[in-house]
mmCIF file of C-alpha atoms in Angstrom:
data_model
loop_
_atom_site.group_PDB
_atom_site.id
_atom_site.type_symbol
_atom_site.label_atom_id
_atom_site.label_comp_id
_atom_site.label_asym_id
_atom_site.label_seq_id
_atom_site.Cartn_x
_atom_site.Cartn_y
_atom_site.Cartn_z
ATOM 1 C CA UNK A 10 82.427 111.882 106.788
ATOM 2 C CA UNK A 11 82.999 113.494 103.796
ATOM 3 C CA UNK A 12 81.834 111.150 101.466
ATOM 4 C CA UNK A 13 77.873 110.502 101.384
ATOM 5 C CA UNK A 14 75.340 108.646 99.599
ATOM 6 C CA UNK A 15 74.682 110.527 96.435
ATOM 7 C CA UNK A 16 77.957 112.485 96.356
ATOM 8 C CA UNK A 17 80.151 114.265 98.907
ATOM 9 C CA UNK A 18 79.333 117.408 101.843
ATOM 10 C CA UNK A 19 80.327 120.232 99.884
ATOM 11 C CA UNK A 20 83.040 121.240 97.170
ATOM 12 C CA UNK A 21 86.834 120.835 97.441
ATOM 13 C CA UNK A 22 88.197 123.796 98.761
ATOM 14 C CA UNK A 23 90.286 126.734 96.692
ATOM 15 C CA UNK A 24 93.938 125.166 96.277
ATOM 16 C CA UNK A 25 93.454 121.506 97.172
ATOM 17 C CA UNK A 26 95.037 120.494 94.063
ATOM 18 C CA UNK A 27 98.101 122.068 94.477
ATOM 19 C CA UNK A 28 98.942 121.458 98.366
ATOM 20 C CA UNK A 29 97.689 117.653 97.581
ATOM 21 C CA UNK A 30 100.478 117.594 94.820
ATOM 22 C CA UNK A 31 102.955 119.169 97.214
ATOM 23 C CA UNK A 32 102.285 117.130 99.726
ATOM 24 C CA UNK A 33 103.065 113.649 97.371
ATOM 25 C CA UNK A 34 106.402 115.230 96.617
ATOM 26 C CA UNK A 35 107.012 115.513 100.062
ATOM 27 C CA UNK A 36 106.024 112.279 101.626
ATOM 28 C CA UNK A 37 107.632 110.226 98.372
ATOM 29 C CA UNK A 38 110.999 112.376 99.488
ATOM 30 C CA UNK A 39 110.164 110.608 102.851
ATOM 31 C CA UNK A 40 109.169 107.349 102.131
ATOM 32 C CA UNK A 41 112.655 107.142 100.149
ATOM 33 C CA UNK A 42 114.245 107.788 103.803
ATOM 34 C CA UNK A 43 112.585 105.202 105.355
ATOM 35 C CA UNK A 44 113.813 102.558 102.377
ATOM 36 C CA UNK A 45 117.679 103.913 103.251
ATOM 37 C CA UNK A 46 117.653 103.956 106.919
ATOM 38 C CA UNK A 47 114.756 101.179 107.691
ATOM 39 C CA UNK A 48 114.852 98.631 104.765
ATOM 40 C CA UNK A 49 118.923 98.371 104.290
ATOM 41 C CA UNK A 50 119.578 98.095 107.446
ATOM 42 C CA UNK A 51 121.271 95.030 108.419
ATOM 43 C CA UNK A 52 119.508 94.584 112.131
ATOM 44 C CA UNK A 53 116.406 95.090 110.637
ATOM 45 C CA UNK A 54 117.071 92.619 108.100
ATOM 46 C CA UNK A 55 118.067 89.828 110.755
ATOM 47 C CA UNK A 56 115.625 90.726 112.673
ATOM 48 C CA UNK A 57 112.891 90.099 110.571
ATOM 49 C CA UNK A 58 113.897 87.622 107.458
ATOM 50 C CA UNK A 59 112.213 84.411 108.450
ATOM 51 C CA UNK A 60 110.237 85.753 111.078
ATOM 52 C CA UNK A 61 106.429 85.037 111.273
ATOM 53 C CA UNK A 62 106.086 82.902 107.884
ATOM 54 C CA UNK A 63 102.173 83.080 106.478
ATOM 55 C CA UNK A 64 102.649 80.135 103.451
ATOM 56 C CA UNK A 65 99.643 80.109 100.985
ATOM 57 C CA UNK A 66 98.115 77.069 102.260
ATOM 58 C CA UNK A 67 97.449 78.647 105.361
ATOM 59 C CA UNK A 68 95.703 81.914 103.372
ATOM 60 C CA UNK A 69 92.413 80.048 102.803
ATOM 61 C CA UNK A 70 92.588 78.076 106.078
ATOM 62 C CA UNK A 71 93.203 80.956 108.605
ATOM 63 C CA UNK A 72 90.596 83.693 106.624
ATOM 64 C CA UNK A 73 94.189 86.205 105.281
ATOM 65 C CA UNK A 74 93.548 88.706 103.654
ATOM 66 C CA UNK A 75 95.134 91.659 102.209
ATOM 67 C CA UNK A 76 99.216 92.460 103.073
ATOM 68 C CA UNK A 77 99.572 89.633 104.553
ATOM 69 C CA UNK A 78 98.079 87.372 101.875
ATOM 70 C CA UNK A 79 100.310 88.987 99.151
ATOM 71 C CA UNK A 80 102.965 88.932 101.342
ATOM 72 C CA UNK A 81 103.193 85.249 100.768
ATOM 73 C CA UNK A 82 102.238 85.129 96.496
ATOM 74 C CA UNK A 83 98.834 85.417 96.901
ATOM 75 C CA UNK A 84 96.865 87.423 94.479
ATOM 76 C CA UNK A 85 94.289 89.056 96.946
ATOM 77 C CA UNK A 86 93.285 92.630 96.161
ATOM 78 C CA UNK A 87 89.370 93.436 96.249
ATOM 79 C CA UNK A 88 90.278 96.786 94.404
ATOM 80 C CA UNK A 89 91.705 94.893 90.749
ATOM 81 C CA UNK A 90 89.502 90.992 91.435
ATOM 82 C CA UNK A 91 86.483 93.066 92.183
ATOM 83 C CA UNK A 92 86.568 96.273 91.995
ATOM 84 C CA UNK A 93 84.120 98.895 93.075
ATOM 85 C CA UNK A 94 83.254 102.803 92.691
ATOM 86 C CA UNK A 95 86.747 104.291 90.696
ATOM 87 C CA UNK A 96 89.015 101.086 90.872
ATOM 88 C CA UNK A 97 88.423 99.795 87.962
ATOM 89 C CA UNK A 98 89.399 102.912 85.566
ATOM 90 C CA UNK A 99 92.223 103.592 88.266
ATOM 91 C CA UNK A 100 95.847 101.744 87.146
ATOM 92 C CA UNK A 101 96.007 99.462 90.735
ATOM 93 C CA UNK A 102 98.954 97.107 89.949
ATOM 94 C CA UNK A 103 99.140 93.576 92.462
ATOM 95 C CA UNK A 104 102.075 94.187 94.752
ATOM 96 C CA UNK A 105 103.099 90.811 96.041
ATOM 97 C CA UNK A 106 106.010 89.234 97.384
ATOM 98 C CA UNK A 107 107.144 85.364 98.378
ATOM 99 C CA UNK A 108 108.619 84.791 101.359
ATOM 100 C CA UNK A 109 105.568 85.651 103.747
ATOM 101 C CA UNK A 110 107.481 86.596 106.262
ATOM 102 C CA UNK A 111 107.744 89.998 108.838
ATOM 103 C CA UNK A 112 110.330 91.815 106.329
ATOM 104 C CA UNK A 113 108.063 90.808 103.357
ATOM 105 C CA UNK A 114 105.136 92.277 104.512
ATOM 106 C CA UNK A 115 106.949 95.254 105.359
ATOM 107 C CA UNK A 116 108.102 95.653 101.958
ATOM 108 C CA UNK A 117 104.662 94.964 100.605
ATOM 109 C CA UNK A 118 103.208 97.601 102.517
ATOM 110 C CA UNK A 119 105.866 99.566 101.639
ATOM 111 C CA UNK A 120 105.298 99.583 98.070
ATOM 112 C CA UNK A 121 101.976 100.024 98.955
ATOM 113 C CA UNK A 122 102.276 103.220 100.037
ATOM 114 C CA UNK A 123 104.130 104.295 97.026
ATOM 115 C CA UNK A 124 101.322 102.999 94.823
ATOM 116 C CA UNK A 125 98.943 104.764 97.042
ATOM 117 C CA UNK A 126 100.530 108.371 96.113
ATOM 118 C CA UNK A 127 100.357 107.318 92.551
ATOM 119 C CA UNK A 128 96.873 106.642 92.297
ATOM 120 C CA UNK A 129 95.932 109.803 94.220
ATOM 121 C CA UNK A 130 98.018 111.239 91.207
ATOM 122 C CA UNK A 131 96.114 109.936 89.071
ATOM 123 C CA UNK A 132 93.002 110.809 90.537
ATOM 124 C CA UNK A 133 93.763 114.466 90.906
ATOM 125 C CA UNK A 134 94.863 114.040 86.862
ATOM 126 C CA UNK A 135 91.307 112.907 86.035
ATOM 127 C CA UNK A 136 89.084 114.549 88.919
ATOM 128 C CA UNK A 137 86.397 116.716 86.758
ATOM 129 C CA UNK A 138 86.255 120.564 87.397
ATOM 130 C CA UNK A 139 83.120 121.803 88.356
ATOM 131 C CA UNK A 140 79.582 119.582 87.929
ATOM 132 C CA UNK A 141 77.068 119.022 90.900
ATOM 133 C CA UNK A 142 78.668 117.268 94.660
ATOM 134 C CA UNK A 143 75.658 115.745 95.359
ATOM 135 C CA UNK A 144 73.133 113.441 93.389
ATOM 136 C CA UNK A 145 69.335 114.423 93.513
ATOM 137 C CA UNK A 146 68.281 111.429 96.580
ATOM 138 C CA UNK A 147 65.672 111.071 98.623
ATOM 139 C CA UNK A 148 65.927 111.729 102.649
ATOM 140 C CA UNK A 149 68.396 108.929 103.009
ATOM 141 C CA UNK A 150 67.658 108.401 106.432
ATOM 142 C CA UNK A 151 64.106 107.230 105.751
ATOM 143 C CA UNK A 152 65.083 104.807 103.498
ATOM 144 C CA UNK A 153 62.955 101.297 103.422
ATOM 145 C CA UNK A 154 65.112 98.646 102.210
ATOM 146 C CA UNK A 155 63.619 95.657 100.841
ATOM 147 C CA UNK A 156 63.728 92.653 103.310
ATOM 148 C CA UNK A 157 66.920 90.732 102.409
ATOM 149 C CA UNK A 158 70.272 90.057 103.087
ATOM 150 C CA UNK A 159 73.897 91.588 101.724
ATOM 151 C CA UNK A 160 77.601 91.276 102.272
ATOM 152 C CA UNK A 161 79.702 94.205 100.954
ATOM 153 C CA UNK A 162 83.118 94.375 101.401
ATOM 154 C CA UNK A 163 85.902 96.838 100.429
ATOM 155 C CA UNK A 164 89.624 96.868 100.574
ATOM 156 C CA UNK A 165 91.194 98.712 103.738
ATOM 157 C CA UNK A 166 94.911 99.067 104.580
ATOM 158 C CA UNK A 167 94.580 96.211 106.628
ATOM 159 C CA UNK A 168 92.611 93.961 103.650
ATOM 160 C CA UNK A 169 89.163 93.184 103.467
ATOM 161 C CA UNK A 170 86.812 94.815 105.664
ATOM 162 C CA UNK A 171 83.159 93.836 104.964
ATOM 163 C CA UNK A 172 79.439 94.947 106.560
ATOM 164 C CA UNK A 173 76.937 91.676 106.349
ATOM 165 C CA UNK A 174 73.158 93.597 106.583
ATOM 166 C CA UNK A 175 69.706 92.090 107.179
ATOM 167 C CA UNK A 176 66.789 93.760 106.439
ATOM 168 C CA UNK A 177 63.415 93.298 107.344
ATOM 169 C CA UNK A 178 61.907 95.623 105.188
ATOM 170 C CA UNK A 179 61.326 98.464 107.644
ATOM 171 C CA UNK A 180 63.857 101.544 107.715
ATOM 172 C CA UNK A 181 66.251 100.226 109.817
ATOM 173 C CA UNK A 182 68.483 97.272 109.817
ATOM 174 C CA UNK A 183 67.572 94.007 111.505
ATOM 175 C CA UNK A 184 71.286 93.298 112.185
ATOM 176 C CA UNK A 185 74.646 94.585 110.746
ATOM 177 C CA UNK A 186 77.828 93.118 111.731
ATOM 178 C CA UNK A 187 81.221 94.044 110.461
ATOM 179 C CA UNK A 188 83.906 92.022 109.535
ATOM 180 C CA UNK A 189 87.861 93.490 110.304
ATOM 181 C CA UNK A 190 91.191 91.634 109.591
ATOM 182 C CA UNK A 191 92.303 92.405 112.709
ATOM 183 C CA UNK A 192 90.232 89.537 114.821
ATOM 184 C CA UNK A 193 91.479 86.804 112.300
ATOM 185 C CA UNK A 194 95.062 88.261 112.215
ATOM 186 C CA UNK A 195 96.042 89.004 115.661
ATOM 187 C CA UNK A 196 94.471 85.911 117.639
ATOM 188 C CA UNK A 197 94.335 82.163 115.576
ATOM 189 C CA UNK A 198 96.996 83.359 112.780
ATOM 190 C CA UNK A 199 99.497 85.549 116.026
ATOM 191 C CA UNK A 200 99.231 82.192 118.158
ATOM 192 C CA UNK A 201 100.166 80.136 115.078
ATOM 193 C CA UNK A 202 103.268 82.338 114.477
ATOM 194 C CA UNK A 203 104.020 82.869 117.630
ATOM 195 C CA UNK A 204 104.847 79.539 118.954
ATOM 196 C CA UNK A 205 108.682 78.827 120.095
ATOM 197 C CA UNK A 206 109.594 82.464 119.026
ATOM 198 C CA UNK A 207 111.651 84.577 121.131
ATOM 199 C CA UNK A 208 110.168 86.800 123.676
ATOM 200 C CA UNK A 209 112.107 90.192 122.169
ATOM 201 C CA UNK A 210 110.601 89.051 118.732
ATOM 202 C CA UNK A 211 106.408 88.852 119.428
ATOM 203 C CA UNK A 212 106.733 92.736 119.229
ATOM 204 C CA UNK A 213 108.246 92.838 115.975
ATOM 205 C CA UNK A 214 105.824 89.544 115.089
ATOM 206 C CA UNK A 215 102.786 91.063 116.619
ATOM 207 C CA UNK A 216 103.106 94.821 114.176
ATOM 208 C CA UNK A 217 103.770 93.401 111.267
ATOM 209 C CA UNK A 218 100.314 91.516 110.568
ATOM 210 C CA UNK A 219 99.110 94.836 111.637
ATOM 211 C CA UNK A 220 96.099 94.884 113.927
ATOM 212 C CA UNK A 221 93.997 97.213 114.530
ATOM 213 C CA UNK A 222 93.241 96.710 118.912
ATOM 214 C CA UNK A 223 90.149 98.486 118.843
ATOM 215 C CA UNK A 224 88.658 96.280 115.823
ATOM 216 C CA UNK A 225 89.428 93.057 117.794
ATOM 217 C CA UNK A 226 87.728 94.276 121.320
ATOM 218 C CA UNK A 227 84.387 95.018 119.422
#
């Protein structure tokens, strides 16, 4: 909860700059561990080329979004097609691959994370000093929204995770439902991959379209 409408809590504490730099060094030092002993490996390699294969047609039909969209060559990032707060002076590159399956998602991801430490770079290369934390807003909580209806949506790890809102014009919201990957990826897209698959591969299957449990049981 450190971000809030109108700003953040309170300041970034005395150092953060340098132990955030530190810390990139040393989880890039890691991630290049994980590409020698995870990515050339030759069991993981025949374990997962060819396993769980998204194609592009079924990208539209199935609701994919995110990893496992690009996975499979297709160009779905909410961050550079439309982006919101920072994104859009921030240099987010489109990190797809082809062969939608398990290992190609893993790479994608993969990548991903490098990407991730490079924008936070870049961030903490453009992040003013000093300057107010908070914008001059009224009680937020008391807010009357006119009556209406909204979808916003935002790119999470998993892909796009959205909040539709209806207001009736009072202070608080008539409905609000939100709207995970995890409930399209793990039940109609997991039972279309997981037909005539091998019992010792659904784990493998079942991780790398990368569900979140607890955003499927709500």
């Amino acid at each position: 909860m450190y971000m809030i409408p109108g700003g953040v809590r309170k300041d970034l504490p005395e150092g953060f700059e340098e132990k955030a730099r530190e810390l990139i060094i040393r989880t890039r030092d890691l991630f290049y561990d994980i590409e020698k002993v995870f990515f050339n490996n030759s069991i993981v390699k025949s374990r997962l080329i060819g396993l769980g294969v998204i194609t592009p047609e079924m990208v539209a039909e199935y609701g994919i979004v995110g990893p496992n969209a690009r996975a499979c060559g297709v160009e779905d990032d909410i961050r550079i097609n439309n982006p919101y707060v920072k994104y859009a002076e921030l240099n987010v590159k489109m990190i797809t691959a082809t062969e939608g399956d398990a290992y190609a998602r893993a790479r994608v991801r993969y990548q991903e994370m490098h990407q991730s430490l490079d924008l936070i770079t870049e961030i903490l290369d453009k992040m003013p000093v000093g300057g107010e934390i908070q914008a001059k807003l009224p009680n937020v909580l008391h807010w009357k929204i006119p009556a209406g209806q909204t979808y916003i949506k935002a790119e999470s790890t998993r892909g796009e995770h959205g909040f539709y809102m209806v207001s009736d014009g009072t202070k608080y919201p008539r409905r609000v439902f939100a709207r995970g990957a995890s409930y399209t990826h793990s039940i109609s897209v997991l039972e279309k991959l997981a037909v005539n698959i091998s019992i010792s591969d659904l784990a493998a299957l079942m991780v790398s379209v990368h569900s979140c449990p607890p955003e499927i049981e709500r």
